[in-house]
CSV table of C-alpha atoms and ligand atoms in Angstrom, one decimal:
chain,number,residue,atom,x,y,z
A,18,MET,CA,0.0,0.0,0.0
A,19,ARG,CA,1.2,3.5,-0.9
A,20,VAL,CA,0.0,6.4,1.3
A,21,LEU,CA,0.3,10.1,1.0
A,22,GLY,CA,0.4,11.8,4.4
A,23,ILE,CA,-0.5,15.5,5.1
A,24,GLU,CA,0.3,17.4,8.3
A,25,SER,CA,-0.8,21.0,9.1
A,26,SER,CA,-1.7,21.0,12.8
A,27,CYS,CA,0.6,23.8,13.9
A,28,ASP,CA,3.4,25.7,12.1
A,29,GLU,CA,4.8,23.0,9.8
A,30,THR,CA,3.2,22.3,6.4
A,31,SER,CA,4.3,18.8,5.5
A,32,ALA,CA,3.6,16.0,3.0
A,33,ALA,CA,5.2,12.6,2.7
A,34,VAL,CA,4.8,9.3,0.8
A,35,VAL,CA,5.3,5.9,2.6
A,36,SER,CA,4.8,2.4,1.2
A,37,GLY,CA,4.8,-1.1,2.5
A,38,SER,CA,2.7,-3.3,4.8
A,39,GLY,CA,2.7,-4.4,8.5
A,40,ASP,CA,6.0,-3.4,10.2
A,41,ASN,CA,7.8,-3.3,6.8
A,42,VAL,CA,7.1,0.3,5.8
A,43,ARG,CA,9.5,2.5,3.8
A,44,LEU,CA,9.6,6.3,3.8
A,45,GLU,CA,9.8,7.4,0.1
A,46,SER,CA,9.7,11.1,0.5
A,47,LEU,CA,9.2,13.8,3.2
A,48,THR,CA,8.8,17.5,2.6
A,49,ILE,CA,8.5,19.9,5.6
A,50,LEU,CA,8.0,23.7,5.2
A,51,SER,CA,8.5,25.4,8.6
A,52,GLN,CA,6.7,28.7,9.0
A,53,ASP,CA,9.6,30.9,10.2
A,54,VAL,CA,7.3,34.0,10.3
A,55,HIS,CA,6.2,33.1,13.9
A,56,THR,CA,9.8,33.8,15.2
A,57,ILE,CA,9.0,37.5,14.9
A,58,PHE,CA,6.0,37.1,17.4
A,59,GLY,CA,7.8,34.7,19.8
A,60,GLY,CA,5.1,32.1,19.4
A,61,VAL,CA,2.7,30.6,16.8
A,62,VAL,CA,0.0,33.0,15.7
A,63,PRO,CA,-3.0,30.8,14.7
A,64,GLU,CA,-4.5,33.0,11.9
A,65,ILE,CA,-1.1,33.5,10.3
A,66,ALA,CA,-0.4,29.8,10.5
A,67,SER,CA,-3.7,29.0,8.7
A,68,ARG,CA,-2.9,31.4,5.9
A,69,ALA,CA,0.7,30.2,5.5
A,70,HIS,CA,-0.7,26.6,5.2
A,71,LEU,CA,-3.1,27.7,2.5
A,72,THR,CA,-0.2,29.2,0.5
A,73,ALA,CA,2.1,26.2,1.0
A,74,ILE,CA,-0.1,23.1,0.9
A,75,ALA,CA,-0.3,22.5,-2.8
A,76,PRO,CA,3.4,23.0,-3.6
A,77,VAL,CA,4.4,20.9,-0.6
A,78,VAL,CA,2.2,18.0,-1.6
A,79,ARG,CA,3.4,18.2,-5.2
A,80,HIS,CA,7.0,18.3,-4.0
A,81,ALA,CA,6.6,15.2,-1.8
A,82,LEU,CA,5.0,13.3,-4.7
A,83,GLU,CA,7.7,14.3,-7.1
A,84,GLN,CA,10.5,13.3,-4.7
A,85,ALA,CA,8.9,9.9,-4.3
A,86,GLY,CA,8.5,9.6,-8.1
A,87,ALA,CA,4.9,8.8,-7.4
A,88,GLU,CA,2.2,9.3,-10.1
A,89,TRP,CA,-1.3,9.9,-8.7
A,90,GLY,CA,-2.5,6.5,-10.0
A,91,THR,CA,0.0,4.7,-7.6
A,92,ILE,CA,-1.3,6.4,-4.4
A,93,ASP,CA,-3.8,4.1,-2.6
A,94,ALA,CA,-5.0,6.5,0.1
A,95,ILE,CA,-4.5,9.9,1.8
A,96,ALA,CA,-3.8,10.2,5.6
A,97,VAL,CA,-4.2,13.6,7.1
A,98,THR,CA,-3.9,15.0,10.7
A,99,HIS,CA,-7.3,16.0,11.9
A,100,ALA,CA,-6.6,16.4,15.7
A,101,PRO,CA,-5.3,17.8,18.0
A,102,GLY,CA,-4.0,21.2,17.0
A,103,LEU,CA,-5.0,24.6,15.8
A,104,VAL,CA,-8.4,24.1,14.2
A,105,GLY,CA,-7.9,26.7,11.4
A,106,ALA,CA,-4.5,25.1,10.6
A,107,LEU,CA,-5.9,21.6,10.7
A,108,LEU,CA,-8.8,22.5,8.5
A,109,VAL,CA,-6.5,23.5,5.6
A,110,GLY,CA,-4.9,20.0,5.6
A,111,VAL,CA,-8.2,18.2,6.1
A,112,SER,CA,-10.1,20.1,3.4
A,113,TYR,CA,-7.2,19.7,0.9
A,114,ALA,CA,-7.0,16.0,1.7
A,115,LYS,CA,-10.7,15.4,1.3
A,116,ALA,CA,-10.8,17.3,-2.0
A,117,LEU,CA,-7.8,15.3,-3.4
A,118,ALA,CA,-9.4,12.0,-2.3
A,119,ALA,CA,-12.7,12.9,-3.9
A,120,ALA,CA,-11.0,14.0,-7.1
A,121,ARG,CA,-8.8,10.9,-7.3
A,122,GLY,CA,-11.5,8.5,-6.1
A,123,ILE,CA,-9.3,7.1,-3.2
A,124,PRO,CA,-9.9,6.8,0.5
A,125,VAL,CA,-9.1,9.5,3.0
A,126,LEU,CA,-8.3,8.9,6.7
A,127,GLY,CA,-8.1,11.3,9.6
A,128,VAL,CA,-5.1,10.6,11.8
A,129,HIS,CA,-4.5,11.6,15.4
A,130,HIS,CA,-1.3,13.7,15.6
A,131,LEU,CA,0.0,12.0,18.7
A,132,GLU,CA,-0.5,8.5,17.3
A,133,GLY,CA,1.7,9.8,14.5
A,134,HIS,CA,4.4,10.8,17.0
A,135,LEU,CA,4.3,7.3,18.4
A,136,PHE,CA,4.9,5.8,15.0
A,137,ALA,CA,7.6,8.3,13.9
A,138,THR,CA,10.7,6.5,15.4
A,139,ALA,CA,9.7,3.2,13.8
A,140,LEU,CA,10.2,4.8,10.3
A,141,ASP,CA,14.0,4.6,10.6
A,142,ASP,CA,14.3,2.2,13.5
A,143,PRO,CA,12.4,-1.1,13.0
A,144,LEU,CA,13.1,-2.0,16.7
A,145,ALA,CA,11.0,0.9,17.9
A,146,ALA,CA,7.9,-1.4,17.8
A,147,PRO,CA,5.6,-2.5,20.6
A,148,PRO,CA,5.6,-3.5,23.4
A,149,PHE,CA,7.3,-0.3,24.7
A,150,THR,CA,7.0,2.6,27.1
A,151,ALA,CA,6.5,5.9,25.2
A,152,LEU,CA,7.5,9.4,26.3
A,153,LEU,CA,5.9,12.0,24.1
A,154,VAL,CA,7.4,15.4,24.7
A,155,SER,CA,6.4,18.2,22.3
A,156,GLY,CA,5.5,21.9,22.4
A,157,GLY,CA,1.9,21.1,23.0
A,158,HIS,CA,1.9,17.7,24.9
A,159,THR,CA,3.8,15.7,27.5
A,160,MET,CA,2.5,12.1,27.9
A,161,LEU,CA,3.7,8.9,29.3
A,162,LEU,CA,2.1,5.8,27.8
A,163,ASP,CA,2.3,2.1,27.9
A,164,VAL,CA,2.0,0.6,24.3
A,165,PRO,CA,1.5,-3.2,24.4
A,166,ALA,CA,0.6,-3.2,20.7
A,167,TRP,CA,0.0,-0.6,17.9
A,168,GLY,CA,-3.4,0.8,18.4
A,169,GLU,CA,-3.5,0.1,22.1
A,170,TYR,CA,-2.4,3.0,24.2
A,171,GLN,CA,-2.6,3.2,28.0
A,172,LEU,CA,-2.2,6.7,29.3
A,173,LEU,CA,-0.2,6.6,32.5
A,174,GLY,CA,0.6,10.3,33.1
A,175,SER,CA,0.7,13.7,31.5
A,176,THR,CA,1.5,17.2,32.4
A,177,ARG,CA,-0.7,19.1,34.8
A,178,ASP,CA,0.2,22.5,33.3
A,179,ASP,CA,3.0,23.3,30.7
A,180,ALA,CA,4.2,20.8,28.2
A,181,ALA,CA,7.9,20.0,28.3
A,182,GLY,CA,8.6,21.9,25.0
A,183,GLU,CA,6.5,24.9,26.2
A,184,ALA,CA,8.6,25.0,29.4
A,185,PHE,CA,11.8,25.1,27.3
A,186,ASP,CA,10.3,27.8,25.1
A,187,LYS,CA,9.3,30.0,28.1
A,188,VAL,CA,12.7,29.6,29.8
A,189,ALA,CA,14.3,30.5,26.5
A,190,LYS,CA,12.3,33.7,26.4
A,191,LEU,CA,13.3,34.5,30.0
A,192,LEU,CA,17.0,34.1,29.0
A,193,GLY,CA,16.5,36.2,25.9
A,194,LEU,CA,16.8,33.4,23.4
A,195,PRO,CA,14.8,33.1,20.1
A,196,TYR,CA,11.6,31.1,19.6
A,197,PRO,CA,11.3,28.1,19.5
A,198,GLY,CA,13.8,28.0,22.3
A,199,GLY,CA,14.4,24.3,23.1
A,200,ARG,CA,17.5,23.8,21.1
A,201,HIS,CA,18.9,27.2,22.2
A,202,VAL,CA,18.5,26.3,25.8
A,203,GLU,CA,20.2,23.0,25.2
A,204,ALA,CA,23.1,24.6,23.5
A,205,LEU,CA,23.5,27.2,26.3
A,206,ALA,CA,23.2,24.5,29.0
A,207,LEU,CA,26.3,22.8,27.5
A,208,ARG,CA,28.4,25.6,28.9
A,209,GLY,CA,26.6,25.5,32.3
A,210,GLU,CA,27.7,23.9,35.5
A,211,ALA,CA,25.2,21.6,37.2
A,212,LYS,CA,25.8,22.7,40.7
A,213,ARG,CA,25.5,26.5,40.2
A,214,HIS,CA,21.6,26.5,40.1
A,215,ARG,CA,19.9,23.4,41.4
A,216,PHE,CA,16.2,23.6,41.1
A,217,ALA,CA,13.7,21.3,42.9
A,218,ARG,CA,12.7,18.3,40.8
A,219,PRO,CA,9.0,19.0,40.1
A,220,MET,CA,6.4,16.3,41.2
A,221,LEU,CA,9.2,13.9,42.1
A,222,ASN,CA,9.7,12.4,45.5
A,223,GLY,CA,10.6,9.1,46.9
A,224,GLY,CA,7.3,8.9,48.9
A,225,GLN,CA,5.2,8.5,45.7
A,226,ARG,CA,3.7,5.1,45.2
A,227,PRO,CA,2.0,3.4,42.2
A,228,GLY,CA,-1.6,4.4,42.3
A,229,ASP,CA,-0.9,7.9,43.6
A,230,ALA,CA,-2.3,10.5,41.3
A,231,ASP,CA,1.2,12.1,40.9
A,232,TYR,CA,3.2,8.9,40.4
A,233,TYR,CA,3.4,9.4,36.6
A,234,ASP,CA,2.2,13.0,36.1
A,235,VAL,CA,4.6,15.9,35.6
A,236,SER,CA,4.3,19.6,36.1
A,237,PHE,CA,6.7,22.3,34.9
A,238,SER,CA,5.1,25.6,35.7
A,239,GLY,CA,6.6,25.7,39.2
A,240,LEU,CA,10.0,25.1,37.7
A,241,LYS,CA,9.5,27.8,35.2
A,242,THR,CA,8.6,30.3,38.0
A,243,ALA,CA,11.7,29.2,40.0
A,244,VAL,CA,13.8,30.0,36.9
A,245,LEU,CA,12.0,33.3,36.6
A,246,HIS,CA,12.9,34.3,40.2
A,247,ALA,CA,16.5,33.2,39.6
A,248,VAL,CA,16.7,35.2,36.4
A,249,ARG,CA,15.3,38.3,38.2
A,250,ALA,CA,17.9,37.9,41.0
A,251,ALA,CA,20.7,37.6,38.5
A,252,GLU,CA,19.4,40.6,36.6
A,253,ALA,CA,19.4,42.7,39.8
A,254,ALA,CA,22.9,41.5,40.7
A,255,GLY,CA,24.1,42.3,37.1
A,256,THR,CA,25.3,38.7,36.6
A,257,LEU,CA,22.7,37.4,34.1
A,258,ALA,CA,25.1,37.2,31.2
A,259,ASP,CA,27.5,35.0,33.2
A,260,ASP,CA,24.8,33.1,34.9
A,261,ALA,CA,22.6,32.3,31.9
A,262,PRO,CA,24.4,29.0,30.9
A,263,HIS,CA,24.1,27.8,34.6
A,264,LEU,CA,20.4,28.7,34.8
A,265,ALA,CA,19.8,26.8,31.5
A,266,ARG,CA,21.7,23.8,32.8
A,267,GLY,CA,19.9,23.9,36.1
A,268,PHE,CA,16.5,24.1,34.4
A,269,GLN,CA,17.3,21.3,31.9
A,270,ASP,CA,18.7,19.0,34.6
A,271,ALA,CA,15.5,19.3,36.7
A,272,LEU,CA,13.2,18.7,33.8
A,273,ILE,CA,15.3,15.7,32.6
A,274,ASP,CA,15.5,14.2,36.0
A,275,THR,CA,11.7,14.3,36.4
A,276,LEU,CA,11.0,12.9,32.9
A,277,THR,CA,13.6,10.1,33.1
A,278,ALA,CA,12.5,9.0,36.6
A,279,LYS,CA,8.8,8.8,35.6
A,280,THR,CA,9.6,7.0,32.4
A,281,LEU,CA,11.6,4.4,34.4
A,282,ARG,CA,8.8,4.0,36.8
A,283,ALA,CA,6.5,3.2,33.9
A,284,ALA,CA,8.9,0.8,32.2
A,285,THR,CA,9.5,-1.0,35.5
A,286,ALA,CA,5.8,-1.3,36.4
A,287,PHE,CA,4.9,-2.8,32.9
A,288,GLY,CA,8.0,-4.9,32.5
A,289,ARG,CA,9.1,-3.1,29.3
A,290,THR,CA,12.7,-3.1,28.1
A,291,ARG,CA,12.1,-0.7,25.2
A,292,ILE,CA,11.6,3.0,25.6
A,293,VAL,CA,10.4,5.1,22.6
A,294,LEU,CA,10.8,8.9,22.6
A,295,GLY,CA,8.7,11.2,20.4
A,296,GLY,CA,8.0,14.9,19.9
A,297,GLY,CA,10.3,17.9,19.3
A,298,VAL,CA,11.9,17.7,22.8
A,299,ALA,CA,13.2,14.2,21.8
A,300,CYS,CA,15.8,16.2,19.8
A,301,ASN,CA,17.4,17.0,23.1
A,302,ARG,CA,20.6,15.0,23.4
A,303,ALA,CA,20.9,15.5,27.1
A,304,LEU,CA,17.5,13.9,27.6
A,305,SER,CA,18.1,10.9,25.4
A,306,ASP,CA,21.6,10.4,26.8
A,307,ALA,CA,20.3,10.6,30.4
A,308,LEU,CA,17.5,8.3,29.7
A,309,THR,CA,19.8,5.7,28.0
A,310,GLU,CA,22.1,5.8,30.9
A,311,LYS,CA,19.4,5.4,33.6
A,312,VAL,CA,17.6,2.7,31.5
A,313,ARG,CA,20.7,0.6,31.2
A,314,ALA,CA,21.6,1.0,34.9
A,315,THR,CA,18.1,0.1,36.1
A,316,LEU,CA,16.7,-2.3,33.5
A,317,GLY,CA,19.9,-4.0,32.3
A,318,VAL,CA,22.2,-3.6,29.3
A,319,LYS,CA,19.7,-5.2,26.9
A,320,ALA,CA,17.1,-2.4,27.6
A,321,THR,CA,17.0,0.2,24.7
A,322,VAL,CA,16.0,3.8,24.2
A,323,HIS,CA,14.8,4.6,20.7
A,324,THR,CA,15.1,8.3,19.7
A,325,PRO,CA,13.7,9.6,16.4
A,326,SER,CA,16.0,11.5,14.1
A,327,PRO,CA,15.3,15.3,14.3
A,328,ARG,CA,13.2,15.6,11.2
A,329,LEU,CA,10.9,12.8,12.4
A,330,ALA,CA,10.9,14.0,16.0
A,331,THR,CA,9.4,17.4,15.2
A,332,ASP,CA,6.1,17.7,13.3
A,333,ASN,CA,6.1,15.9,10.0
A,334,ALA,CA,3.8,14.1,7.6
A,335,ALA,CA,5.8,10.9,7.4
A,336,MET,CA,4.6,9.9,10.8
A,337,ILE,CA,1.0,10.7,9.8
A,338,ALA,CA,1.3,8.6,6.6
A,339,ARG,CA,2.8,5.8,8.7
A,340,ALA,CA,0.1,5.8,11.4
A,341,GLY,CA,-2.5,6.1,8.6
A,342,LEU,CA,-1.1,3.1,6.8
A,343,PHE,CA,-1.5,1.1,10.0
A,344,ARG,CA,-5.2,2.1,10.3
A,345,LEU,CA,-6.0,1.7,6.6
A,346,GLU,CA,-4.6,-1.8,6.7
A,347,ARG,CA,-7.1,-2.5,9.5
A,348,GLY,CA,-9.9,-1.4,7.1
A,349,GLU,CA,-10.5,2.0,8.6
A,350,GLN,CA,-11.3,5.1,6.5
A,351,SER,CA,-13.1,8.4,7.0
A,352,GLY,CA,-16.0,9.9,5.2
A,353,TYR,CA,-16.2,13.3,3.6
A,354,ASP,CA,-17.6,14.6,6.8
A,355,LEU,CA,-14.2,14.3,8.4
A,356,ASN,CA,-13.6,17.3,10.6
A,357,ALA,CA,-10.8,19.0,12.6
A,358,TYR,CA,-10.7,19.0,16.4
A,359,ALA,CA,-8.6,21.1,18.8
A,360,SER,CA,-8.5,18.2,21.2
A,361,LEU,CA,-9.5,14.5,20.9
A,362,PRO,CA,-8.3,11.4,22.8
A,363,ILE,CA,-5.9,9.1,20.9
A,364,PRO,CA,-7.9,6.3,19.3
A,365,GLY,CA,-7.4,3.0,21.2
A,366,LEU,CA,-6.6,4.9,24.4
A,367,ILE,CA,-7.2,3.0,27.6
A,368,ALA,CA,-7.0,4.6,31.0
A,369,LEU,CA,-5.0,3.0,33.9
A,370,GLY,CA,-6.8,-0.2,34.9
A,371,GLY,CA,-8.1,-0.9,31.4
A,372,ALA,CA,-11.2,1.3,31.2
A,373,THR,CA,-11.8,3.6,28.3
A,374,PRO,CA,-11.5,7.2,29.6
B,26,KG4,O1,6.7,18.1,18.2
B,26,KG4,P1,7.0,19.6,17.9
B,26,KG4,O2,7.7,19.9,16.6
B,26,KG4,O3,5.7,20.4,17.9
B,26,KG4,C1,4.5,20.1,18.6
B,26,KG4,O4,3.8,19.2,18.3
B,26,KG4,O5,4.4,20.9,19.6
B,26,KG4,O6,7.8,20.2,19.2
B,26,KG4,C2,8.2,21.5,19.2
B,26,KG4,C3,8.9,21.7,20.6
B,26,KG4,C4,9.2,23.2,20.8
B,26,KG4,O7,8.7,23.5,22.1
B,26,KG4,C5,10.8,23.2,20.8
B,26,KG4,O8,11.3,24.2,21.7
B,26,KG4,C6,11.1,21.8,21.3
B,26,KG4,O9,10.1,21.0,20.7
B,26,KG4,N1,12.4,21.4,21.0
B,26,KG4,C7,13.4,21.1,21.9
B,26,KG4,C8,14.6,20.8,21.2
B,26,KG4,N2,14.3,20.9,19.8
B,26,KG4,C9,13.0,21.2,19.7
B,26,KG4,N3,13.4,21.2,23.2
B,26,KG4,C10,14.5,20.9,23.9
B,26,KG4,N4,15.7,20.6,23.3
B,26,KG4,C11,15.8,20.5,21.9
B,26,KG4,N5,16.9,20.2,21.3
B,27,ZN,ZN1,3.7,17.4,17.3
């Protein structure tokens, strides 16, 4: 089966072609157009994002098809992100995908963006397949899931306030770094000393037990406020320029310690030896290195951490095409009434204990 994927949930217009079946799926092409215009505003402006998607979508899709050398007659179906995200942005992709599917007489399928992130790593690493523990860390979401099989997702924990990427972006702003700030904070932290600013590890203490509401959940807004106070103090003392790398390092260490500890709790509780990272924050080398080290020390040398390559970690249509292919093979497809939703549970999501939330 050959699937065209389309992604427009936030500020990337992307299209991709994948082909294959089962776990044997090949990425044939991937085109990603990032909307740099938002850097001027320090965050994504929804109306501008929708308009930029409108301008970009047709050439981006054409480019992905050309790169794959794919004639329209060889495309079996179209998979498109329909939730969650900015509704106006999503609608551009959804409307375009439905129109293409109708014109070409092929099926269209709405894909959940976060199910896409779960499939992303498997595109260049066949071992990133269930069963695994998944840590999804993006600008909009932070989720810890147990994945016994594709299509079965048990949500263990999520953020109570800011997503991990959002916390990186806000701290970047406090430190005067450009948007999106995650990679700038990471680069600055490389020059920082761990002991200069040690922030409390949010929602992490040895007294937490399985079944406690905060056992797997995370929270980053308190950490962000602690960084804010430290930045203000450094500003008042006139030491911010010298202190910035240490502040970045202190923030990043606290966030990483929390995420890795909670991920290990999940892997241990469910007897998983594979951890799959997803989302833009998975680009952070300090996070994947710390996780790999802790996983090996706790779960044994055979335990593995699977990190997507940067172009598959951040928003892209390859992961949408891949998740779509999985669902199309199960006989699923959407109607022309397919709509866009700002939020929607991942299909196949089961709450702790097995009940559907
Ligand atoms: O998955 P993604 O492209 O978009 C969403 O679905 O939200 O993630 C974007 C987020 C941004 O918050 C960005 O700052 C963060 O990923 N990010 C990073 C790094 N690269 C991107 N955060 C920390 N370290 C990085 N190297
Ligand atoms: Zn995303």
